Amino acid sequence: VDELFSDVSSGAWFYDYVMTAYELGLMEGYPGGTFGPDDSLTRAQMVQTLANLVGVDLTQYEGQNGGFTDVDPDAWFAAPIAWASELGLVNGRGDGTFDPDEPISRQHLCSIMARYLRSLGIEPDASAELFADDAQMDETSRRDVYYCASLGLVEGMGENIFAPQGTATRGQVAKILVGMYALIAESTEAA
């Protein structure tokens, strides 16, 4: 059987997540037939995948840059960043920049996801146990990390280490997006 992506084999832990994320139109592969499951996801790519998940019409944000000095209004990522900024899902670096090409950290990924899910009124039933490296988390991201962990969207990396400042890989993000998709579908049915 031909694999859809040459670097995503059916035995890999991320295989089902990557395939589902692709089928749902949440993430795409690279030209040349690879997915790059171990590549880090940039901050711009993260916002684009969230826009894909939400199904937002980005045409109304064309030519906008969310007020960030380092986001060219004509860049492919400008519209999703403008959308996420308007919703308060991203607030950049605090100095007027967004840093679109910077790999997104695991804790900042949680913050963006948590802001969106909270805006839908989704709350976890239980709370997650403390990670062993809790002290390494930003004060602003800590609550979001545990919120995402309580919803089962993220977990530790073994030995209960979360690695908040480590970068989120494309394989990990595929798993999180598929989990979010299911959560949102559940909450919509329950409403």
Short mmCIF file of C-alpha atoms in Angstrom, two decimals:
data_model
loop_
_atom_site.label_atom_id
_atom_site.label_comp_id
_atom_site.label_asym_id
_atom_site.label_seq_id
_atom_site.Cartn_x
_atom_site.Cartn_y
_atom_site.Cartn_z
CA VAL A 1 0.00 0.00 0.00
CA ASP A 2 1.36 3.42 -0.92
CA GLU A 3 1.61 5.67 2.10
CA LEU A 4 0.06 9.12 1.67
CA PHE A 5 3.19 10.63 3.23
CA SER A 6 6.51 8.87 2.72
CA ASP A 7 7.60 9.73 6.30
CA VAL A 8 4.39 8.61 8.05
CA SER A 9 4.29 4.82 8.28
CA SER A 10 1.31 2.90 9.61
CA GLY A 11 3.21 1.65 12.68
CA ALA A 12 4.05 5.14 13.99
CA TRP A 13 2.24 6.48 17.08
CA PHE A 14 1.18 9.58 15.14
CA TYR A 15 -0.08 7.73 12.02
CA ASP A 16 -3.83 7.83 12.79
CA TYR A 17 -3.66 11.42 14.04
CA VAL A 18 -1.77 12.67 10.99
CA MET A 19 -4.11 10.85 8.60
CA THR A 20 -7.22 12.14 10.38
CA ALA A 21 -5.86 15.70 10.58
CA TYR A 22 -5.15 15.52 6.85
CA GLU A 23 -8.57 14.04 5.98
CA LEU A 24 -10.33 16.74 8.05
CA GLY A 25 -8.35 19.44 6.23
CA LEU A 26 -6.64 20.58 9.44
CA MET A 27 -3.06 20.03 8.27
CA GLU A 28 -1.39 19.42 4.95
CA GLY A 29 1.88 17.80 4.00
CA TYR A 30 4.83 19.36 2.24
CA PRO A 31 5.33 19.45 -1.53
CA GLY A 32 7.12 16.23 -2.42
CA GLY A 33 4.92 13.93 -0.36
CA THR A 34 6.26 14.27 3.19
CA PHE A 35 4.53 15.44 6.37
CA GLY A 36 7.48 16.12 8.66
CA PRO A 37 5.94 14.64 11.83
CA ASP A 38 9.04 15.42 13.90
CA ASP A 39 9.49 18.93 12.51
CA SER A 40 8.60 21.78 14.81
CA LEU A 41 5.48 23.77 14.00
CA THR A 42 5.94 27.52 13.64
CA ARG A 43 3.74 30.06 15.39
CA ALA A 44 2.25 31.07 12.01
CA GLN A 45 1.52 27.44 11.07
CA MET A 46 -0.15 26.90 14.45
CA VAL A 47 -2.58 29.75 13.89
CA GLN A 48 -3.32 28.49 10.36
CA THR A 49 -4.13 24.98 11.64
CA LEU A 50 -6.48 26.44 14.26
CA ALA A 51 -8.20 28.53 11.57
CA ASN A 52 -8.58 25.31 9.55
CA LEU A 53 -10.10 23.56 12.57
CA VAL A 54 -12.57 26.38 13.19
CA GLY A 55 -13.40 26.65 9.49
CA VAL A 56 -13.15 30.42 9.54
CA ASP A 57 -13.56 32.39 6.31
CA LEU A 58 -10.20 34.14 6.15
CA THR A 59 -11.05 36.24 3.09
CA GLN A 60 -12.46 38.95 5.38
CA TYR A 61 -9.01 39.25 7.01
CA GLU A 62 -7.01 39.60 3.79
CA GLY A 63 -4.50 42.43 3.88
CA GLN A 64 -4.60 42.66 7.69
CA ASN A 65 -1.74 41.77 10.01
CA GLY A 66 -3.33 41.75 13.46
CA GLY A 67 -1.37 44.87 14.36
CA PHE A 68 1.97 43.03 14.50
CA THR A 69 4.98 44.90 13.12
CA ASP A 70 6.67 41.72 11.82
CA VAL A 71 3.64 40.32 9.96
CA ASP A 72 3.55 41.43 6.31
CA PRO A 73 -0.15 41.93 5.40
CA ASP A 74 0.51 40.06 2.14
CA ALA A 75 2.12 36.99 3.78
CA TRP A 76 0.23 33.67 3.62
CA PHE A 77 -0.12 33.71 7.40
CA ALA A 78 -1.31 37.33 7.81
CA ALA A 79 -5.06 36.61 7.57
CA PRO A 80 -5.12 33.74 10.13
CA ILE A 81 -2.97 35.80 12.51
CA ALA A 82 -5.32 38.80 12.12
CA TRP A 83 -8.29 36.51 12.85
CA ALA A 84 -6.65 34.96 15.92
CA SER A 85 -5.58 38.36 17.19
CA GLU A 86 -9.09 39.79 16.81
CA LEU A 87 -10.49 36.88 18.85
CA GLY A 88 -7.83 37.35 21.53
CA LEU A 89 -6.33 33.90 20.89
CA VAL A 90 -2.86 35.33 20.28
CA ASN A 91 -1.28 38.45 21.68
CA GLY A 92 2.24 38.20 20.30
CA ARG A 93 5.45 38.88 22.16
CA GLY A 94 4.39 42.01 24.03
CA ASP A 95 6.68 44.24 21.96
CA GLY A 96 4.40 44.52 18.95
CA THR A 97 5.85 41.47 17.20
CA PHE A 98 4.35 38.03 16.57
CA ASP A 99 7.46 36.05 15.59
CA PRO A 100 5.63 34.00 12.92
CA ASP A 101 8.56 31.78 11.93
CA GLU A 102 9.56 30.91 15.49
CA PRO A 103 8.77 27.29 16.48
CA ILE A 104 5.84 27.28 18.90
CA SER A 105 6.56 26.03 22.41
CA ARG A 106 4.41 23.35 23.98
CA GLN A 107 3.11 25.75 26.63
CA HIS A 108 2.21 28.53 24.17
CA LEU A 109 0.44 25.98 21.99
CA CYS A 110 -1.68 25.09 25.04
CA SER A 111 -2.45 28.76 25.68
CA ILE A 112 -3.81 29.33 22.17
CA MET A 113 -5.87 26.10 22.25
CA ALA A 114 -7.18 26.81 25.75
CA ARG A 115 -8.27 30.34 24.83
CA TYR A 116 -10.26 29.01 21.89
CA LEU A 117 -11.85 26.09 23.76
CA ARG A 118 -12.76 28.29 26.74
CA SER A 119 -14.46 30.71 24.34
CA LEU A 120 -16.75 27.78 23.45
CA GLY A 121 -17.49 27.15 27.12
CA ILE A 122 -15.64 23.81 27.21
CA GLU A 123 -14.48 22.94 30.72
CA PRO A 124 -12.75 19.74 31.91
CA ASP A 125 -14.50 17.37 34.33
CA ALA A 126 -11.39 16.67 36.36
CA SER A 127 -8.02 18.28 36.90
CA ALA A 128 -4.70 16.89 35.72
CA GLU A 129 -1.95 15.93 38.13
CA LEU A 130 1.04 18.22 38.51
CA PHE A 131 3.88 17.75 36.01
CA ALA A 132 7.32 17.15 37.47
CA ASP A 133 8.70 20.19 35.61
CA ASP A 134 5.84 22.49 36.61
CA ALA A 135 8.32 25.13 37.83
CA GLN A 136 9.60 25.59 34.25
CA MET A 137 6.24 26.83 33.00
CA ASP A 138 5.50 30.50 32.34
CA GLU A 139 3.14 31.89 34.94
CA THR A 140 0.80 32.93 32.12
CA SER A 141 0.74 29.49 30.45
CA ARG A 142 0.54 27.21 33.51
CA ARG A 143 -3.26 27.29 33.82
CA ASP A 144 -3.63 26.62 30.07
CA VAL A 145 -1.27 23.65 30.13
CA TYR A 146 -3.25 21.99 32.93
CA TYR A 147 -6.54 22.87 31.24
CA CYS A 148 -5.39 21.09 28.04
CA ALA A 149 -4.00 18.16 30.05
CA SER A 150 -7.29 17.84 31.96
CA LEU A 151 -9.14 17.61 28.64
CA GLY A 152 -6.75 14.86 27.51
CA LEU A 153 -5.31 16.96 24.68
CA VAL A 154 -1.72 16.93 25.94
CA GLU A 155 0.28 14.64 28.16
CA GLY A 156 3.76 14.36 29.55
CA MET A 157 6.75 13.10 27.63
CA GLY A 158 7.50 10.22 30.00
CA GLU A 159 8.47 10.40 33.67
CA ASN A 160 5.71 13.03 33.99
CA ILE A 161 7.82 15.68 32.26
CA PHE A 162 5.83 18.17 30.16
CA ALA A 163 8.76 20.11 28.63
CA PRO A 164 6.78 23.38 28.45
CA GLN A 165 9.52 25.25 26.61
CA GLY A 166 10.21 22.42 24.19
CA THR A 167 8.84 22.83 20.68
CA ALA A 168 5.62 21.18 19.59
CA THR A 169 6.12 18.81 16.65
CA ARG A 170 3.77 18.45 13.71
CA GLY A 171 2.92 14.91 14.83
CA GLN A 172 2.01 16.13 18.33
CA VAL A 173 -0.07 18.97 16.93
CA ALA A 174 -1.96 16.57 14.65
CA LYS A 175 -2.92 14.57 17.76
CA ILE A 176 -4.03 17.71 19.63
CA LEU A 177 -6.09 19.01 16.70
CA VAL A 178 -7.89 15.69 16.25
CA GLY A 179 -8.64 15.70 19.99
CA MET A 180 -9.95 19.27 19.78
CA TYR A 181 -12.09 18.39 16.78
CA ALA A 182 -13.73 15.59 18.77
CA LEU A 183 -14.22 17.82 21.84
CA ILE A 184 -15.84 20.56 19.81
CA ALA A 185 -18.11 18.07 18.05
CA GLU A 186 -19.16 16.64 21.45
CA SER A 187 -19.87 20.08 22.93
CA THR A 188 -21.92 21.05 19.88
CA GLU A 189 -24.02 17.90 20.19
CA ALA A 190 -24.51 18.47 23.91
CA ALA A 191 -25.59 22.09 23.42
#
